[in-house]
CSV table of N, CA and C and ligand atoms in Angstrom, one decimal:
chain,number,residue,atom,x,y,z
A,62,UNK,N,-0.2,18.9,-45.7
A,62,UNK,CA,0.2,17.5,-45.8
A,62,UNK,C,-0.5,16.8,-47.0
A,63,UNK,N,0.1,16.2,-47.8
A,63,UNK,CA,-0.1,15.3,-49.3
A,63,UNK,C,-1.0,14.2,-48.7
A,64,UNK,N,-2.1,14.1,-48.7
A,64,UNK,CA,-2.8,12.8,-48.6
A,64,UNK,C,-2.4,11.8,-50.0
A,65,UNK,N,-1.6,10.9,-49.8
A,65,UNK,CA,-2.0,9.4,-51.0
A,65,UNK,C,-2.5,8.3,-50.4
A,66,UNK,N,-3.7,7.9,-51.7
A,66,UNK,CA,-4.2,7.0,-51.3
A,66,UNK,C,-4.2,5.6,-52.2
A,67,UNK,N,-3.7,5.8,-53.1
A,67,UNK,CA,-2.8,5.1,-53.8
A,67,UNK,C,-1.3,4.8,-54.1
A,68,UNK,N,-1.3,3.4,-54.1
A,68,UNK,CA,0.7,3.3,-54.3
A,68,UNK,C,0.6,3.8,-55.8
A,69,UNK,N,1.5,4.2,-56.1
A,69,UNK,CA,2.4,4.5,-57.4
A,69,UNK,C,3.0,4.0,-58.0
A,70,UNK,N,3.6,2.6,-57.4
A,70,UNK,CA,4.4,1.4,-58.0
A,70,UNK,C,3.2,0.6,-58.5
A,71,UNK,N,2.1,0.0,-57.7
A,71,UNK,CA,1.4,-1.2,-57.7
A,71,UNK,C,0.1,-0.8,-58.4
A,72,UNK,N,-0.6,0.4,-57.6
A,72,UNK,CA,-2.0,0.5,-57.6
A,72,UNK,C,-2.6,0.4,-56.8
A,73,UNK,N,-2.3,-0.2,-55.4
A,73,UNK,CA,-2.8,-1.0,-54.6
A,73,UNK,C,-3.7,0.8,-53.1
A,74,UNK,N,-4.9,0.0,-53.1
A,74,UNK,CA,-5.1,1.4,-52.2
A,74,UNK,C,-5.2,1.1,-50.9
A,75,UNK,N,-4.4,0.0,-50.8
A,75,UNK,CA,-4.0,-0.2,-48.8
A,75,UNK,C,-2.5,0.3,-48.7
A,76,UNK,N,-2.0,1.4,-49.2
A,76,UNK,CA,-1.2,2.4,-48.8
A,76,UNK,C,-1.4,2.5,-47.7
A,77,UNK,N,-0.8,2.7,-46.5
A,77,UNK,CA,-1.0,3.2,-45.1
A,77,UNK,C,0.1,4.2,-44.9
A,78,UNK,N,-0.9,5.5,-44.0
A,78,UNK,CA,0.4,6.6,-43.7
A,78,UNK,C,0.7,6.1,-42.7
A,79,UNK,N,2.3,6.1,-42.2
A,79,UNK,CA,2.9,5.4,-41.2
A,79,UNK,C,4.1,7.1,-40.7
A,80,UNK,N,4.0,6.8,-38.9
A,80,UNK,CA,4.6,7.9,-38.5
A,80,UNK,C,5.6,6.7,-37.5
A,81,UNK,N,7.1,7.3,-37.9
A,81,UNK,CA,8.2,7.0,-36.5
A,81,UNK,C,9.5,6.9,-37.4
A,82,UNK,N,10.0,6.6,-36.9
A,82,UNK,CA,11.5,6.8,-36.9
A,82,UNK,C,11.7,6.2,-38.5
A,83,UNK,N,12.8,6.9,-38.9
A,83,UNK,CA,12.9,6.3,-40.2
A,83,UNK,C,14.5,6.4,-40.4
A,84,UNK,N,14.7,5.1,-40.7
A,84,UNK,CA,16.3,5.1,-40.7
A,84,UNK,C,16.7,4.6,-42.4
A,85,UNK,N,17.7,5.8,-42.9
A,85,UNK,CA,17.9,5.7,-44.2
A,85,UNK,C,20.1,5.5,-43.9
A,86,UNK,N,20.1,5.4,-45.2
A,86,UNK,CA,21.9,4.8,-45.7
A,86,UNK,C,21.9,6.1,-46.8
A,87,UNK,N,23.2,6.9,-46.3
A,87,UNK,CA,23.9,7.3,-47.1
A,87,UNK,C,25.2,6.8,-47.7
A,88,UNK,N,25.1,6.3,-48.6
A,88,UNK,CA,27.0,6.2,-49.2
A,88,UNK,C,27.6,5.7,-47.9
A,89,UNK,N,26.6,4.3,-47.4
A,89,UNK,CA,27.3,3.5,-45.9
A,89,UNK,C,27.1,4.2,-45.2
A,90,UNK,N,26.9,5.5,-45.0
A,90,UNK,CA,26.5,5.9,-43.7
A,90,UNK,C,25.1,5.7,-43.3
A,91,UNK,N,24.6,5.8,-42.1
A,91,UNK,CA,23.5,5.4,-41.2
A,91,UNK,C,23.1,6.0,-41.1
A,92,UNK,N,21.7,6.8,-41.2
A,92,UNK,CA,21.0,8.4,-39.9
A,92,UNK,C,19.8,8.0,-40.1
A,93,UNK,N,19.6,8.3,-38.9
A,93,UNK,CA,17.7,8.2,-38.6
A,93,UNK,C,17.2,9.6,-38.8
A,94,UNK,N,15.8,9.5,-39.2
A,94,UNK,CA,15.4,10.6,-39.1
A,94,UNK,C,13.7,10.2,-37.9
A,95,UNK,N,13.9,11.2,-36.8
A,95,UNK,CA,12.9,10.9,-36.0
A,95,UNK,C,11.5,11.4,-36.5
A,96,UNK,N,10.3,11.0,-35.9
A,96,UNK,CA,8.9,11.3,-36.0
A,96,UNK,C,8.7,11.8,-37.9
A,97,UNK,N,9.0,10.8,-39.0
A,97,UNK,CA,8.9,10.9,-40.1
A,97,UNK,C,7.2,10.4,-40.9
A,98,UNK,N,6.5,11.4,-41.2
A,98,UNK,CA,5.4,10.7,-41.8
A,98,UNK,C,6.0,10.6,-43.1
A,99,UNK,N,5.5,9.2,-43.3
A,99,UNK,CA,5.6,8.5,-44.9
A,99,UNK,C,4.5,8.1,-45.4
A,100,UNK,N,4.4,6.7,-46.4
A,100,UNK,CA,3.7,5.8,-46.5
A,100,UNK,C,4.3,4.7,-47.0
A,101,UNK,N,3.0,3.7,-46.7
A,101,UNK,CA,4.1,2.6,-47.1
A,101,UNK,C,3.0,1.6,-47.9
A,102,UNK,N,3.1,1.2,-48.6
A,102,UNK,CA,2.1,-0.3,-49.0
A,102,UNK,C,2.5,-1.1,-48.9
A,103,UNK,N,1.4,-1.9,-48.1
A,103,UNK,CA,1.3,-3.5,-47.9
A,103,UNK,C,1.6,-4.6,-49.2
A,104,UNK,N,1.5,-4.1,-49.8
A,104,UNK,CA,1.2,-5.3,-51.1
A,104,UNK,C,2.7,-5.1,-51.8
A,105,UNK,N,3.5,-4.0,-52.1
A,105,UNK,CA,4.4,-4.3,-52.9
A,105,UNK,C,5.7,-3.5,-52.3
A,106,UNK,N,5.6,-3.1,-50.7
A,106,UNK,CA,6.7,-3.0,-49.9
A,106,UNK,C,7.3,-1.1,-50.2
A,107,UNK,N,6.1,-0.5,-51.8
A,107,UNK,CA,6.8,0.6,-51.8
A,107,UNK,C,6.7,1.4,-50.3
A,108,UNK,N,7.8,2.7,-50.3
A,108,UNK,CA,7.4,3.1,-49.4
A,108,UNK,C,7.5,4.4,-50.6
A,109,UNK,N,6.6,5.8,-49.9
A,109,UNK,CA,6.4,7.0,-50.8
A,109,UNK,C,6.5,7.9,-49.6
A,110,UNK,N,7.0,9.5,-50.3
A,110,UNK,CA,7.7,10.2,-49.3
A,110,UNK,C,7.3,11.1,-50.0
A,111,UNK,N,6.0,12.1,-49.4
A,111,UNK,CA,5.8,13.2,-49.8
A,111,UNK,C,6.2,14.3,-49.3
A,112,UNK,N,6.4,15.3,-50.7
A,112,UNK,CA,7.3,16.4,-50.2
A,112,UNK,C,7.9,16.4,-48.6
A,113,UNK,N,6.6,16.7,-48.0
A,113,UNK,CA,7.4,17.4,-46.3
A,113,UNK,C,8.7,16.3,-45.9
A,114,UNK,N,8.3,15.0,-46.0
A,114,UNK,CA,9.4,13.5,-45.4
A,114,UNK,C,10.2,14.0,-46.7
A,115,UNK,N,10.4,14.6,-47.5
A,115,UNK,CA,11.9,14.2,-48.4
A,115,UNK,C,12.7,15.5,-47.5
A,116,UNK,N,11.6,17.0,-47.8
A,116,UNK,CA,12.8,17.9,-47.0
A,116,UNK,C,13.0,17.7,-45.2
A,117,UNK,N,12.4,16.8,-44.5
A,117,UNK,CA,13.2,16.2,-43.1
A,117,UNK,C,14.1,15.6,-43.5
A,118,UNK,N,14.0,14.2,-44.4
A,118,UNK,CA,14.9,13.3,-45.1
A,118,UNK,C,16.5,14.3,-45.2
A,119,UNK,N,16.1,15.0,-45.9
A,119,UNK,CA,17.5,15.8,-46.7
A,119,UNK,C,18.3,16.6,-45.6
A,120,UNK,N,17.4,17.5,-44.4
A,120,UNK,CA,17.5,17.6,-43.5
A,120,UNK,C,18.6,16.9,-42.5
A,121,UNK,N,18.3,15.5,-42.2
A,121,UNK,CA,18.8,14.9,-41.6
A,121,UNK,C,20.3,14.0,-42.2
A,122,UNK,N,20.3,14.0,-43.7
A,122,UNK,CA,21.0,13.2,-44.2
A,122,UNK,C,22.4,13.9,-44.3
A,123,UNK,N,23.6,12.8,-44.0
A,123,UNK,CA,24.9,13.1,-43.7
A,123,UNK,C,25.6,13.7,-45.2
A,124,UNK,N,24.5,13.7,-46.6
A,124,UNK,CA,25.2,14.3,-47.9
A,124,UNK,C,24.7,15.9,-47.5
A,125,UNK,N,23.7,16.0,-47.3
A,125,UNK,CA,23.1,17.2,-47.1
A,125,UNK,C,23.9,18.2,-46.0
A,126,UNK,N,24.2,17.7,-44.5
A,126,UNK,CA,25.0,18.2,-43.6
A,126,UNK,C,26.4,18.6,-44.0
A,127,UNK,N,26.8,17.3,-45.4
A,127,UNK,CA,28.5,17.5,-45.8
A,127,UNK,C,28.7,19.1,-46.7
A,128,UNK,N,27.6,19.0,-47.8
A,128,UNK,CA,27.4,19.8,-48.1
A,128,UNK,C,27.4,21.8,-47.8
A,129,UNK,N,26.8,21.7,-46.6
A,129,UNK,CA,26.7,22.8,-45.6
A,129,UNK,C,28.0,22.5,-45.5
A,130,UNK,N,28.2,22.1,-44.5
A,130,UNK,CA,29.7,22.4,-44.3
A,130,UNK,C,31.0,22.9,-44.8
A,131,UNK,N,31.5,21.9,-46.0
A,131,UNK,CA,32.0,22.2,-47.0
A,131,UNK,C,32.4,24.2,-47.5
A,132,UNK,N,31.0,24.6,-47.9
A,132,UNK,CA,30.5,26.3,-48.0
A,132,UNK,C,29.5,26.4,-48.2
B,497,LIG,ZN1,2.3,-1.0,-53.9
């Protein structure tokens, strides 16, 4: 697991890693992805997704599933 302890957008080092549900938009579609560690900072609202949360992210996402299916 990627420890950051800095934001990336701001600077700011009250980044907090935050664990739970995380609900993203595909192309209007809706899907959550459950028990997701991210982070997030207080100060400028980024949120940052190291590696492991992008491959659950992609995982879960309805481009990703269309994809498979498709062939
Ligand atoms: Zn920030």
């Amino acid at each position: 697991m990627v420890t950051i302890r800095k934001c990336p957008a701001c600077g700011s080092k009250k980044i907090k890693h935050v664990r739970g549900r995380w609900r993203g938009d595909y192309a209007g579609e809706k899907y959550t992805v459950p028990n997701l560690d991210y982070y997030r900072c207080p100060d400028c609202h980024e949120r940052v997704y190291p590696p492991e949360a992008m491959r659950k992210i992609q995982a879960h996402s309805p481009a990703y599933s269309k994809r498979l299916a498709i062939r």
